[in-house]
Structure formats: C-alpha cells, structure tokens
mmCIF file of N, CA and C and ligand atoms in Angstrom:
data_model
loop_
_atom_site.group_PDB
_atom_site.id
_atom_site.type_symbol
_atom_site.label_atom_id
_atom_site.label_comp_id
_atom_site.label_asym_id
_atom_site.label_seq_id
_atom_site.Cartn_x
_atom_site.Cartn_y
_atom_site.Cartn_z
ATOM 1 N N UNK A 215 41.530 113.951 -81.179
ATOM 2 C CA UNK A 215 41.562 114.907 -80.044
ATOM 3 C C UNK A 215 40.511 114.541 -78.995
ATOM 4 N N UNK A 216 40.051 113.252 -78.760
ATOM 5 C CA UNK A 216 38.992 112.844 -77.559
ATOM 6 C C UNK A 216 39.440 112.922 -76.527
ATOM 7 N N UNK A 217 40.794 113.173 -76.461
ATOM 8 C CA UNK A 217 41.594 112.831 -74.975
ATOM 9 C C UNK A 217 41.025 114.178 -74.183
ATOM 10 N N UNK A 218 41.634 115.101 -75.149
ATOM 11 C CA UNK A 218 41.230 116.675 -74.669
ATOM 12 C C UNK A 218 39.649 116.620 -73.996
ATOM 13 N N UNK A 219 38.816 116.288 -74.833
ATOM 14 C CA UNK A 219 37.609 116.337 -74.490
ATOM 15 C C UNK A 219 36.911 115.344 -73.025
ATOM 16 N N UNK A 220 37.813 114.038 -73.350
ATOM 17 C CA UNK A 220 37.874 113.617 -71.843
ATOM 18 C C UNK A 220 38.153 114.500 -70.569
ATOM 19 N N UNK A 221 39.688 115.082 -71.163
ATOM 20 C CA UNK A 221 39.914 115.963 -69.839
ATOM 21 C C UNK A 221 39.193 116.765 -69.247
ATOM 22 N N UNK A 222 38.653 117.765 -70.360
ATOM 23 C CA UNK A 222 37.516 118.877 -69.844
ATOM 24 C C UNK A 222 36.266 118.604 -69.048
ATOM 25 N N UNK A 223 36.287 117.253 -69.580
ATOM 26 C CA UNK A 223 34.775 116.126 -68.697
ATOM 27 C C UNK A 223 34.957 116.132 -67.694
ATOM 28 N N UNK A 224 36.054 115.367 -67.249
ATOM 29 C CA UNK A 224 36.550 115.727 -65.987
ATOM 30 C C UNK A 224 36.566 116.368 -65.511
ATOM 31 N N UNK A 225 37.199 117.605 -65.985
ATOM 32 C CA UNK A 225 37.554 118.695 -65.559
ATOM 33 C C UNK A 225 35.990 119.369 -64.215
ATOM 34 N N UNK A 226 34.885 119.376 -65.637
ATOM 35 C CA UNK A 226 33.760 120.289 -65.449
ATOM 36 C C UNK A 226 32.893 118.927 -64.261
ATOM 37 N N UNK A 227 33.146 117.761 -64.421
ATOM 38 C CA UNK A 227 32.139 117.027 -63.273
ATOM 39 C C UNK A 227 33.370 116.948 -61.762
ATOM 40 N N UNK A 228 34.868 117.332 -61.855
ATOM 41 C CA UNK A 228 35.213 117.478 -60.796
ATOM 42 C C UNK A 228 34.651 119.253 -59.980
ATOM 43 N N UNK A 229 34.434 119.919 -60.757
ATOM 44 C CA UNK A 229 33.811 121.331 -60.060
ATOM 45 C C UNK A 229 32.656 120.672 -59.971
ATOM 46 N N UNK A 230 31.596 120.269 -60.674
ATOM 47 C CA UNK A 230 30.435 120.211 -60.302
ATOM 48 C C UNK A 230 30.412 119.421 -58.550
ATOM 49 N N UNK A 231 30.890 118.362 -58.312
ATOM 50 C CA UNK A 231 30.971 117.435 -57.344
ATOM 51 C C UNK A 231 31.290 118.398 -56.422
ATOM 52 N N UNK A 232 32.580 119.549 -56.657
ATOM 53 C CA UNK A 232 32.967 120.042 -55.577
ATOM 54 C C UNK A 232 32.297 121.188 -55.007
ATOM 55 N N UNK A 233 31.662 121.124 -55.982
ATOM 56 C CA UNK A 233 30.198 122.774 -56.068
ATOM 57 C C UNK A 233 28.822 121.718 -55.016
ATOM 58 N N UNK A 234 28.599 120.976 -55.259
ATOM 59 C CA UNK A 234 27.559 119.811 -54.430
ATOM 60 C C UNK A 234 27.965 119.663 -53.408
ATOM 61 N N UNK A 235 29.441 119.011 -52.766
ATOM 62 C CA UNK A 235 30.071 118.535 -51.991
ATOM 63 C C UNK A 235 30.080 119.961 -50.604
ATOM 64 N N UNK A 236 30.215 121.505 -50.861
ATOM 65 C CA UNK A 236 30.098 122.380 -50.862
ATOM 66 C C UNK A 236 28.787 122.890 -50.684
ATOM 67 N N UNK A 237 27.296 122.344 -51.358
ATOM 68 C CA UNK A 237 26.232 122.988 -51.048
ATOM 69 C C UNK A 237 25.882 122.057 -49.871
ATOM 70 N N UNK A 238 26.059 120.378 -49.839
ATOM 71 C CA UNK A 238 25.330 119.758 -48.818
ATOM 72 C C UNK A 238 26.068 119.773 -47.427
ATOM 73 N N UNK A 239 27.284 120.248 -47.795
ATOM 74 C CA UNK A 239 28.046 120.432 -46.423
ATOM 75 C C UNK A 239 28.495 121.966 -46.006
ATOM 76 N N UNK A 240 27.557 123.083 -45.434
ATOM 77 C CA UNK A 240 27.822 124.208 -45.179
ATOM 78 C C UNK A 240 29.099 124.425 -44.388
ATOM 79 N N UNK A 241 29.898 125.299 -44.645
ATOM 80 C CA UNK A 241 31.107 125.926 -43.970
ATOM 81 C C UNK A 241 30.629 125.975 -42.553
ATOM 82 N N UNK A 242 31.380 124.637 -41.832
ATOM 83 C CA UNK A 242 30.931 125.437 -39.775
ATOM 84 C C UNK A 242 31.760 126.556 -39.325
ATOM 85 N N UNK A 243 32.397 126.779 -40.633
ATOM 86 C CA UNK A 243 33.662 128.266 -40.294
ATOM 87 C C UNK A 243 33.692 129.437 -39.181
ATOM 88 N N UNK A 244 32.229 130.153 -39.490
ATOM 89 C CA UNK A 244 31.736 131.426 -38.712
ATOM 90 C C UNK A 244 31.152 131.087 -37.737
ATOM 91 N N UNK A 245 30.223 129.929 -37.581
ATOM 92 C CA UNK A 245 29.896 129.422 -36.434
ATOM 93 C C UNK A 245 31.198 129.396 -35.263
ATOM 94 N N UNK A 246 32.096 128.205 -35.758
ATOM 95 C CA UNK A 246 33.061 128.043 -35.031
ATOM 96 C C UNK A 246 33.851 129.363 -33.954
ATOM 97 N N UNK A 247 34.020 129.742 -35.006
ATOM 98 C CA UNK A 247 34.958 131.584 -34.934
ATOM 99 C C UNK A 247 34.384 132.599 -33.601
ATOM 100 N N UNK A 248 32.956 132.415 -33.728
ATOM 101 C CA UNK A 248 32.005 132.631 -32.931
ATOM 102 C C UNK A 248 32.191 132.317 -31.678
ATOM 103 N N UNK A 249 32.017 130.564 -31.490
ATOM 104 C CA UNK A 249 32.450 130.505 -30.271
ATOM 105 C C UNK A 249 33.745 130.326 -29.655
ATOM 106 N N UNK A 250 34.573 130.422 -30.700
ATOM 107 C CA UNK A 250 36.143 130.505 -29.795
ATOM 108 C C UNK A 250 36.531 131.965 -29.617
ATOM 109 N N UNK A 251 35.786 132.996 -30.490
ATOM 110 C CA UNK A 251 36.076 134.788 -30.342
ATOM 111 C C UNK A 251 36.606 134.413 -28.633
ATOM 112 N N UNK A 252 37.580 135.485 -28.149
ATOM 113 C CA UNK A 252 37.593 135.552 -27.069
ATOM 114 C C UNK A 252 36.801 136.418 -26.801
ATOM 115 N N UNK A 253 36.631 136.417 -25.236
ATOM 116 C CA UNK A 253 36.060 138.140 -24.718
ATOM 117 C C UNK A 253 36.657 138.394 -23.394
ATOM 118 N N UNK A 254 35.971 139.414 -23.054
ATOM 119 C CA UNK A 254 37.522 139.867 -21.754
ATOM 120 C C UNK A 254 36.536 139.886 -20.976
ATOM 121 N N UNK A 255 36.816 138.506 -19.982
ATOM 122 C CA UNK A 255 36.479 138.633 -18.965
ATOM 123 C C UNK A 255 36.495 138.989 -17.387
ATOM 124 N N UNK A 256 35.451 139.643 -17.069
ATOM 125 C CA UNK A 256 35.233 140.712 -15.603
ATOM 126 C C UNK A 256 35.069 139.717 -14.199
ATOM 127 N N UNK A 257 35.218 140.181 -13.292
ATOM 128 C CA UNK A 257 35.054 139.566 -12.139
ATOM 129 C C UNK A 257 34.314 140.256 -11.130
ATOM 130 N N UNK A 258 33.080 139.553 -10.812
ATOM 131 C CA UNK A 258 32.356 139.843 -10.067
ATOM 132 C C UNK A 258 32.490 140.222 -8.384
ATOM 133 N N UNK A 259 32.704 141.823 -8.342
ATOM 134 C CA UNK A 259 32.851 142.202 -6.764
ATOM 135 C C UNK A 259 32.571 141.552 -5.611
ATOM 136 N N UNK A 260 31.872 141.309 -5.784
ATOM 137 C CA UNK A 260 30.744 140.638 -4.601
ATOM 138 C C UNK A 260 31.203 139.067 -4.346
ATOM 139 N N UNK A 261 30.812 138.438 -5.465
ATOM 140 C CA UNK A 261 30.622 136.734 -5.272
ATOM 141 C C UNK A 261 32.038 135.897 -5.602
ATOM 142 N N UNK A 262 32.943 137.098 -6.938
ATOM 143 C CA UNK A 262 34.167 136.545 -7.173
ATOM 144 C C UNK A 262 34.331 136.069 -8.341
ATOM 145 N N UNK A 263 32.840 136.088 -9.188
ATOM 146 C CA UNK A 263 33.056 134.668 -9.956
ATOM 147 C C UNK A 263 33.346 135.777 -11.671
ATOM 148 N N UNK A 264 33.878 134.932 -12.457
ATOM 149 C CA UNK A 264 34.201 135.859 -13.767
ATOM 150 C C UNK A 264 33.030 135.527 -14.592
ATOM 151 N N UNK A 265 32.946 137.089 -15.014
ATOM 152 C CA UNK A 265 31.858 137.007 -16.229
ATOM 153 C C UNK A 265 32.194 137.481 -17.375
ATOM 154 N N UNK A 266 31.624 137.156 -18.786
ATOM 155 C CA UNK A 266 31.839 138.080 -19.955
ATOM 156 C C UNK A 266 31.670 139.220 -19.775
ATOM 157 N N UNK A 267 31.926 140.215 -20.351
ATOM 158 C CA UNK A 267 32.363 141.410 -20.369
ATOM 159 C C UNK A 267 30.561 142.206 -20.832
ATOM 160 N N UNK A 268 29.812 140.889 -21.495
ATOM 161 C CA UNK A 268 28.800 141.555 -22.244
ATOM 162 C C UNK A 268 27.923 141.180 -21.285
ATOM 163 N N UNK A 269 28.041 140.257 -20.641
ATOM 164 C CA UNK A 269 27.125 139.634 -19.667
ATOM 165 C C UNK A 269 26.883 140.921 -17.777
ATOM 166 N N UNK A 270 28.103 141.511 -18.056
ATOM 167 C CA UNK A 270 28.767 142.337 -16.974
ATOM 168 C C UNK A 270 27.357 143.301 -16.765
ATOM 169 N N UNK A 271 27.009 143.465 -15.172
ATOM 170 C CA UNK A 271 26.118 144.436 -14.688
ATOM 171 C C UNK A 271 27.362 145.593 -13.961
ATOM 172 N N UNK A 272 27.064 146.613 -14.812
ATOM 173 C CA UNK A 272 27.986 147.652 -13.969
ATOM 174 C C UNK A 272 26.935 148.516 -13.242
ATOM 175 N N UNK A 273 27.863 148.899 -12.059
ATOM 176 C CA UNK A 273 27.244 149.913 -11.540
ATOM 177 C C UNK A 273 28.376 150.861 -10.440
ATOM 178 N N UNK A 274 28.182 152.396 -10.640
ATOM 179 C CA UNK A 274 29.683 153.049 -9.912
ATOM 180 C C UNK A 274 30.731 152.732 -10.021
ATOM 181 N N UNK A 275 31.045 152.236 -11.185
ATOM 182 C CA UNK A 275 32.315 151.644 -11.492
ATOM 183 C C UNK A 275 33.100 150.034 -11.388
ATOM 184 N N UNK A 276 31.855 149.479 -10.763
ATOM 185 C CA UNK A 276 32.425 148.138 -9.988
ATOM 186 C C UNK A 276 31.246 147.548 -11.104
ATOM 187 N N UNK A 277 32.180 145.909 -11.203
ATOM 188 C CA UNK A 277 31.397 145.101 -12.157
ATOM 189 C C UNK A 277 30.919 143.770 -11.047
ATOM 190 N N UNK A 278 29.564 143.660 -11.635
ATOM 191 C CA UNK A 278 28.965 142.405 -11.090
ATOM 192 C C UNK A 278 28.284 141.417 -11.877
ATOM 193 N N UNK A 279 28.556 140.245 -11.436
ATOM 194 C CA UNK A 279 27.607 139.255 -12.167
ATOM 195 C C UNK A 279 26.408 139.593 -12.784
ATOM 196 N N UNK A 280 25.519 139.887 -11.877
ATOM 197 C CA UNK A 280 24.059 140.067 -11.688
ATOM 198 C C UNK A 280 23.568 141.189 -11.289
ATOM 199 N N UNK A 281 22.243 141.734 -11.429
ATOM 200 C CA UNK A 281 21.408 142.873 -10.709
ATOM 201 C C UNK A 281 21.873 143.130 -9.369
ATOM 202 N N UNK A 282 21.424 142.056 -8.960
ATOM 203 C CA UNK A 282 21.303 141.015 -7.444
ATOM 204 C C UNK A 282 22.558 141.382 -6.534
ATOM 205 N N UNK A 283 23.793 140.863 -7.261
ATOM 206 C CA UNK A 283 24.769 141.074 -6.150
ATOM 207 C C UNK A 283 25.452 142.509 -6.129
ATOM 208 N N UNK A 284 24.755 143.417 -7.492
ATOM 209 C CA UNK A 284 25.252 144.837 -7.215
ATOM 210 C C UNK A 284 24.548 145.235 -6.445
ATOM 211 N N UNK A 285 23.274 145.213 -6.230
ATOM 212 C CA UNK A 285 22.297 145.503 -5.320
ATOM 213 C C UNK A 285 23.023 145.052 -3.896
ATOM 214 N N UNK A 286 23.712 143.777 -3.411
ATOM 215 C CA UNK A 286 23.676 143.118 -2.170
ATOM 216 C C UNK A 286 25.056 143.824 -1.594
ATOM 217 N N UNK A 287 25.912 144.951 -2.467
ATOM 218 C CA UNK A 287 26.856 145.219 -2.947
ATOM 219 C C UNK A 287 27.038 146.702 -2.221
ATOM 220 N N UNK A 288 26.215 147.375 -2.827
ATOM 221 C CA UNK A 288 25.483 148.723 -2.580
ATOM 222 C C UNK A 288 25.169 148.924 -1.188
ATOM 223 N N UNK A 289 24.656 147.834 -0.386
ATOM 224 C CA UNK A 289 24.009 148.221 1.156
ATOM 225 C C UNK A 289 24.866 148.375 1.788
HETATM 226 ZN ZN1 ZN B 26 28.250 137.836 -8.232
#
C-alpha cells in the first residue's frame, strides 16, 4: 500500500506549495476593485470640468470642483 501513501504526499506538499504560493503572493483582488468601483460623477458649474461625487464642493444646490469656483460662482 506505498502507492496510497505516495498519493497523500503529494497530496499534502501540493496544499502546502499552494498555501506558500498564496502567502508570498497577496490577492491584488480588493485593491483592484477599489480602483475600478465606479463613482458618479458631478460637473462642475462654473469651469465645466467633472468631478467625483466625493471630491464634489456643494453649495445651494449647485456642484463645484473646488471652494474657489463656488466662491467665483456666488458673486
Ligand atoms: Zn470648477
């Protein structure tokens, strides 16, 4: 019955390798995911130009790039 016992050898140094193979090479999974997430992007009143949604300066209802051009916006 050595055959058996071969197999299991195998068996247990193909997980090990794939358990190693796995620690020295971290998943770029969530990273990735991260930067392809979409987000909904706004367009700046003033200048025109589109921004993220998180990046967005609101003010009275109107979205702007920046402080700056809600301010230049306002006068
Ligand atoms: Zn702007």
């Amino acid at each position: 019955m050595i055959i058996i016992r071969l197999i299991i050898l195998l068996v247990v140094v193909a997980i090990l390798l794939w358990l190693l193979k796995r620690l020295f090479s971290p998943d770029p999974e969530p990273e990735q995911l991260q930067a392809t997430r979409p987000e909904n992007m706004r367009q700046c009143k003033y200048c025109g130009v589109h921004v993220p949604e998180s990046a967005i300066v609101s003010l009275k209802d109107e979205s702007y790039c920046c402080q700056e051009h809600a301010d230049l916006d306002q006068q």
